mmCIF file with all atom_site columns, C-alpha atoms in Angstrom:
data_model
loop_
_atom_site.group_PDB
_atom_site.id
_atom_site.type_symbol
_atom_site.label_atom_id
_atom_site.label_alt_id
_atom_site.label_comp_id
_atom_site.label_asym_id
_atom_site.label_entity_id
_atom_site.label_seq_id
_atom_site.pdbx_PDB_ins_code
_atom_site.Cartn_x
_atom_site.Cartn_y
_atom_site.Cartn_z
_atom_site.occupancy
_atom_site.B_iso_or_equiv
_atom_site.pdbx_formal_charge
_atom_site.auth_seq_id
_atom_site.auth_comp_id
_atom_site.auth_asym_id
_atom_site.auth_atom_id
_atom_site.pdbx_PDB_model_num
ATOM 1   C CA . MET A 1 1   ? 175.397 106.073 91.956  1.00 0.00 ? 1   MET A CA 1
ATOM 2   C CA . THR A 1 2   ? 177.966 106.228 94.533  1.00 0.00 ? 2   THR A CA 1
ATOM 3   C CA . ASP A 1 3   ? 177.783 109.785 95.356  1.00 0.00 ? 3   ASP A CA 1
ATOM 4   C CA . ARG A 1 4   ? 175.663 110.798 98.110  1.00 0.00 ? 4   ARG A CA 1
ATOM 5   C CA . ILE A 1 5   ? 173.287 113.781 100.239 1.00 0.00 ? 5   ILE A CA 1
ATOM 6   C CA . GLU A 1 6   ? 172.644 112.766 103.442 1.00 0.00 ? 6   GLU A CA 1
ATOM 7   C CA . LEU A 1 7   ? 170.141 114.084 105.192 1.00 0.00 ? 7   LEU A CA 1
ATOM 8   C CA . THR A 1 8   ? 170.280 112.789 108.791 1.00 0.00 ? 8   THR A CA 1
ATOM 9   C CA . GLY A 1 9   ? 167.515 113.720 111.956 1.00 0.00 ? 9   GLY A CA 1
ATOM 10  C CA . LEU A 1 10  ? 165.317 116.497 110.987 1.00 0.00 ? 10  LEU A CA 1
ATOM 11  C CA . ARG A 1 11  ? 162.933 117.001 113.159 1.00 0.00 ? 11  ARG A CA 1
ATOM 12  C CA . ALA A 1 12  ? 159.215 118.144 112.759 1.00 0.00 ? 12  ALA A CA 1
ATOM 13  C CA . HIS A 1 13  ? 156.160 117.125 114.708 1.00 0.00 ? 13  HIS A CA 1
ATOM 14  C CA . GLY A 1 14  ? 153.414 116.077 112.858 1.00 0.00 ? 14  GLY A CA 1
ATOM 15  C CA . ARG A 1 15  ? 149.707 114.533 113.064 1.00 0.00 ? 15  ARG A CA 1
ATOM 16  C CA . HIS A 1 16  ? 149.998 111.304 111.697 1.00 0.00 ? 16  HIS A CA 1
ATOM 17  C CA . GLY A 1 17  ? 148.837 108.056 113.084 1.00 0.00 ? 17  GLY A CA 1
ATOM 18  C CA . VAL A 1 18  ? 146.238 105.206 113.111 1.00 0.00 ? 18  VAL A CA 1
ATOM 19  C CA . TYR A 1 19  ? 144.564 106.539 116.260 1.00 0.00 ? 19  TYR A CA 1
ATOM 20  C CA . ASP A 1 20  ? 142.348 109.718 116.994 1.00 0.00 ? 20  ASP A CA 1
ATOM 21  C CA . PHE A 1 21  ? 144.950 111.094 119.881 1.00 0.00 ? 21  PHE A CA 1
ATOM 22  C CA . GLU A 1 22  ? 147.407 110.966 117.612 1.00 0.00 ? 22  GLU A CA 1
ATOM 23  C CA . ARG A 1 23  ? 145.986 113.158 115.183 1.00 0.00 ? 23  ARG A CA 1
ATOM 24  C CA . ALA A 1 24  ? 144.494 115.368 117.931 1.00 0.00 ? 24  ALA A CA 1
ATOM 25  C CA . HIS A 1 25  ? 147.835 115.891 119.353 1.00 0.00 ? 25  HIS A CA 1
ATOM 26  C CA . GLY A 1 26  ? 150.873 114.508 117.279 1.00 0.00 ? 26  GLY A CA 1
ATOM 27  C CA . GLN A 1 27  ? 153.751 113.817 118.090 1.00 0.00 ? 27  GLN A CA 1
ATOM 28  C CA . GLU A 1 28  ? 157.938 114.257 116.902 1.00 0.00 ? 28  GLU A CA 1
ATOM 29  C CA . PHE A 1 29  ? 158.891 112.234 113.753 1.00 0.00 ? 29  PHE A CA 1
ATOM 30  C CA . VAL A 1 30  ? 162.129 112.527 112.564 1.00 0.00 ? 30  VAL A CA 1
ATOM 31  C CA . VAL A 1 31  ? 163.321 111.712 109.171 1.00 0.00 ? 31  VAL A CA 1
ATOM 32  C CA . ASP A 1 32  ? 166.082 110.622 107.573 1.00 0.00 ? 32  ASP A CA 1
ATOM 33  C CA . ALA A 1 33  ? 166.564 111.711 103.543 1.00 0.00 ? 33  ALA A CA 1
ATOM 34  C CA . VAL A 1 34  ? 170.004 110.212 101.260 1.00 0.00 ? 34  VAL A CA 1
ATOM 35  C CA . LEU A 1 35  ? 170.078 111.324 97.796  1.00 0.00 ? 35  LEU A CA 1
ATOM 36  C CA . GLU A 1 36  ? 172.226 109.628 95.134  1.00 0.00 ? 36  GLU A CA 1
ATOM 37  C CA . LEU A 1 37  ? 173.200 111.818 92.658  1.00 0.00 ? 37  LEU A CA 1
ATOM 38  C CA . ASP A 1 38  ? 176.216 112.944 90.537  1.00 0.00 ? 38  ASP A CA 1
ATOM 39  C CA . LEU A 1 39  ? 178.210 115.499 93.019  1.00 0.00 ? 39  LEU A CA 1
ATOM 40  C CA . ALA A 1 40  ? 180.920 116.100 90.178  1.00 0.00 ? 40  ALA A CA 1
ATOM 41  C CA . PRO A 1 41  ? 179.539 119.007 88.597  1.00 0.00 ? 41  PRO A CA 1
ATOM 42  C CA . ALA A 1 42  ? 178.964 120.968 91.856  1.00 0.00 ? 42  ALA A CA 1
ATOM 43  C CA . ALA A 1 43  ? 182.062 119.922 92.789  1.00 0.00 ? 43  ALA A CA 1
ATOM 44  C CA . ARG A 1 44  ? 184.034 121.608 89.833  1.00 0.00 ? 44  ARG A CA 1
ATOM 45  C CA . SER A 1 45  ? 182.124 124.668 89.724  1.00 0.00 ? 45  SER A CA 1
ATOM 46  C CA . ASP A 1 46  ? 181.379 125.379 93.468  1.00 0.00 ? 46  ASP A CA 1
ATOM 47  C CA . GLU A 1 47  ? 177.996 126.638 92.708  1.00 0.00 ? 47  GLU A CA 1
ATOM 48  C CA . VAL A 1 48  ? 174.735 125.273 94.473  1.00 0.00 ? 48  VAL A CA 1
ATOM 49  C CA . THR A 1 49  ? 173.019 125.738 91.305  1.00 0.00 ? 49  THR A CA 1
ATOM 50  C CA . ASP A 1 50  ? 174.643 122.373 90.698  1.00 0.00 ? 50  ASP A CA 1
ATOM 51  C CA . THR A 1 51  ? 173.549 120.278 93.571  1.00 0.00 ? 51  THR A CA 1
ATOM 52  C CA . VAL A 1 52  ? 170.599 119.771 95.571  1.00 0.00 ? 52  VAL A CA 1
ATOM 53  C CA . HIS A 1 53  ? 170.135 122.307 98.095  1.00 0.00 ? 53  HIS A CA 1
ATOM 54  C CA . TYR A 1 54  ? 169.635 120.801 101.654 1.00 0.00 ? 54  TYR A CA 1
ATOM 55  C CA . GLY A 1 55  ? 168.438 123.639 103.514 1.00 0.00 ? 55  GLY A CA 1
ATOM 56  C CA . GLU A 1 56  ? 165.568 124.238 100.761 1.00 0.00 ? 56  GLU A CA 1
ATOM 57  C CA . LEU A 1 57  ? 165.122 120.246 100.822 1.00 0.00 ? 57  LEU A CA 1
ATOM 58  C CA . ALA A 1 58  ? 164.553 120.580 104.694 1.00 0.00 ? 58  ALA A CA 1
ATOM 59  C CA . GLU A 1 59  ? 162.033 122.843 103.983 1.00 0.00 ? 59  GLU A CA 1
ATOM 60  C CA . LYS A 1 60  ? 159.824 120.803 101.921 1.00 0.00 ? 60  LYS A CA 1
ATOM 61  C CA . LEU A 1 61  ? 160.850 117.383 103.741 1.00 0.00 ? 61  LEU A CA 1
ATOM 62  C CA . VAL A 1 62  ? 159.042 119.682 107.087 1.00 0.00 ? 62  VAL A CA 1
ATOM 63  C CA . ALA A 1 63  ? 156.451 120.808 105.125 1.00 0.00 ? 63  ALA A CA 1
ATOM 64  C CA . VAL A 1 64  ? 155.282 117.219 104.337 1.00 0.00 ? 64  VAL A CA 1
ATOM 65  C CA . VAL A 1 65  ? 155.403 116.092 107.989 1.00 0.00 ? 65  VAL A CA 1
ATOM 66  C CA . THR A 1 66  ? 153.919 119.223 108.924 1.00 0.00 ? 66  THR A CA 1
ATOM 67  C CA . GLY A 1 67  ? 151.005 119.004 106.381 1.00 0.00 ? 67  GLY A CA 1
ATOM 68  C CA . GLU A 1 68  ? 148.156 117.020 105.913 1.00 0.00 ? 68  GLU A CA 1
ATOM 69  C CA . PRO A 1 69  ? 148.294 113.999 108.416 1.00 0.00 ? 69  PRO A CA 1
ATOM 70  C CA . VAL A 1 70  ? 148.077 110.015 107.094 1.00 0.00 ? 70  VAL A CA 1
ATOM 71  C CA . ALA A 1 71  ? 147.487 106.944 108.899 1.00 0.00 ? 71  ALA A CA 1
ATOM 72  C CA . LEU A 1 72  ? 150.717 105.284 108.158 1.00 0.00 ? 72  LEU A CA 1
ATOM 73  C CA . ILE A 1 73  ? 154.247 105.852 108.333 1.00 0.00 ? 73  ILE A CA 1
ATOM 74  C CA . GLU A 1 74  ? 154.652 104.028 105.109 1.00 0.00 ? 74  GLU A CA 1
ATOM 75  C CA . THR A 1 75  ? 152.158 106.922 103.232 1.00 0.00 ? 75  THR A CA 1
ATOM 76  C CA . LEU A 1 76  ? 154.608 109.399 104.787 1.00 0.00 ? 76  LEU A CA 1
ATOM 77  C CA . ALA A 1 77  ? 157.488 107.858 103.569 1.00 0.00 ? 77  ALA A CA 1
ATOM 78  C CA . ASP A 1 78  ? 156.190 107.787 100.237 1.00 0.00 ? 78  ASP A CA 1
ATOM 79  C CA . ARG A 1 79  ? 155.482 111.440 100.163 1.00 0.00 ? 79  ARG A CA 1
ATOM 80  C CA . LEU A 1 80  ? 158.823 112.325 101.548 1.00 0.00 ? 80  LEU A CA 1
ATOM 81  C CA . LEU A 1 81  ? 160.222 110.041 98.670  1.00 0.00 ? 81  LEU A CA 1
ATOM 82  C CA . ALA A 1 82  ? 158.287 112.196 96.100  1.00 0.00 ? 82  ALA A CA 1
ATOM 83  C CA . VAL A 1 83  ? 159.472 115.724 97.484  1.00 0.00 ? 83  VAL A CA 1
ATOM 84  C CA . CYS A 1 84  ? 163.284 113.945 96.855  1.00 0.00 ? 84  CYS A CA 1
ATOM 85  C CA . LEU A 1 85  ? 162.617 112.342 93.610  1.00 0.00 ? 85  LEU A CA 1
ATOM 86  C CA . ALA A 1 86  ? 161.342 115.594 92.254  1.00 0.00 ? 86  ALA A CA 1
ATOM 87  C CA . GLU A 1 87  ? 164.637 117.076 92.185  1.00 0.00 ? 87  GLU A CA 1
ATOM 88  C CA . PRO A 1 88  ? 165.714 116.780 88.951  1.00 0.00 ? 88  PRO A CA 1
ATOM 89  C CA . LEU A 1 89  ? 169.639 115.921 89.948  1.00 0.00 ? 89  LEU A CA 1
ATOM 90  C CA . VAL A 1 90  ? 168.293 113.572 92.265  1.00 0.00 ? 90  VAL A CA 1
ATOM 91  C CA . ALA A 1 91  ? 169.155 109.205 90.137  1.00 0.00 ? 91  ALA A CA 1
ATOM 92  C CA . ALA A 1 92  ? 167.621 107.966 93.668  1.00 0.00 ? 92  ALA A CA 1
ATOM 93  C CA . ALA A 1 93  ? 166.357 108.426 97.113  1.00 0.00 ? 93  ALA A CA 1
ATOM 94  C CA . THR A 1 94  ? 166.198 106.547 100.527 1.00 0.00 ? 94  THR A CA 1
ATOM 95  C CA . VAL A 1 95  ? 163.829 108.073 103.511 1.00 0.00 ? 95  VAL A CA 1
ATOM 96  C CA . THR A 1 96  ? 163.537 106.895 106.798 1.00 0.00 ? 96  THR A CA 1
ATOM 97  C CA . VAL A 1 97  ? 160.704 108.069 109.297 1.00 0.00 ? 97  VAL A CA 1
ATOM 98  C CA . HIS A 1 98  ? 161.415 107.613 112.654 1.00 0.00 ? 98  HIS A CA 1
ATOM 99  C CA . LYS A 1 99  ? 158.042 107.154 115.296 1.00 0.00 ? 99  LYS A CA 1
ATOM 100 C CA . PRO A 1 100 ? 160.108 107.918 118.722 1.00 0.00 ? 100 PRO A CA 1
ATOM 101 C CA . GLU A 1 101 ? 157.029 108.236 120.389 1.00 0.00 ? 101 GLU A CA 1
ATOM 102 C CA . ALA A 1 102 ? 154.928 105.447 118.588 1.00 0.00 ? 102 ALA A CA 1
ATOM 103 C CA . PRO A 1 103 ? 152.044 103.975 120.870 1.00 0.00 ? 103 PRO A CA 1
ATOM 104 C CA . ILE A 1 104 ? 153.889 100.855 122.218 1.00 0.00 ? 104 ILE A CA 1
ATOM 105 C CA . PRO A 1 105 ? 152.935 99.199  125.594 1.00 0.00 ? 105 PRO A CA 1
ATOM 106 C CA . HIS A 1 106 ? 156.512 98.062  125.769 1.00 0.00 ? 106 HIS A CA 1
ATOM 107 C CA . THR A 1 107 ? 160.115 100.365 126.174 1.00 0.00 ? 107 THR A CA 1
ATOM 108 C CA . PHE A 1 108 ? 161.588 100.643 122.885 1.00 0.00 ? 108 PHE A CA 1
ATOM 109 C CA . ALA A 1 109 ? 164.238 103.547 121.199 1.00 0.00 ? 109 ALA A CA 1
ATOM 110 C CA . ASP A 1 110 ? 162.736 103.836 118.236 1.00 0.00 ? 110 ASP A CA 1
ATOM 111 C CA . VAL A 1 111 ? 160.604 102.261 115.274 1.00 0.00 ? 111 VAL A CA 1
ATOM 112 C CA . ALA A 1 112 ? 161.480 103.252 111.882 1.00 0.00 ? 112 ALA A CA 1
ATOM 113 C CA . VAL A 1 113 ? 160.510 102.594 108.161 1.00 0.00 ? 113 VAL A CA 1
ATOM 114 C CA . THR A 1 114 ? 162.986 103.053 105.388 1.00 0.00 ? 114 THR A CA 1
ATOM 115 C CA . MET A 1 115 ? 161.886 103.098 101.912 1.00 0.00 ? 115 MET A CA 1
ATOM 116 C CA . ARG A 1 116 ? 164.101 103.711 98.517  1.00 0.00 ? 116 ARG A CA 1
ATOM 117 C CA . ARG A 1 117 ? 163.029 104.501 95.001  1.00 0.00 ? 117 ARG A CA 1
ATOM 118 C CA . THR A 1 118 ? 164.912 105.179 91.941  1.00 0.00 ? 118 THR A CA 1
ATOM 119 C CA . ARG A 1 119 ? 163.568 106.728 88.522  1.00 0.00 ? 119 ARG A CA 1
#
């Protein structure tokens, strides 16, 4: 599949982490989602019903990030993938969860987990 919808840099505050203070105070998470699907029907019809409404997808992804806390960003990424693959037109999805404020005692730019799943 060569057609993709990319939603990148989606920011939301979540309470995910291994440590109690991460769950108590929370932090910003950044999500990138890449959906693989056939976009030809939408290109021909010019109808949003023939594609994935990325505004609605963003709302669903934010609900996961702001929802029930998990310890690992791997678990969070898996839950976000489930949301992406729940879209009937999606053949495969890749999700990256960035945790730029991770409690690492050294200077770093980012830590992220990327997972890809197909139907």
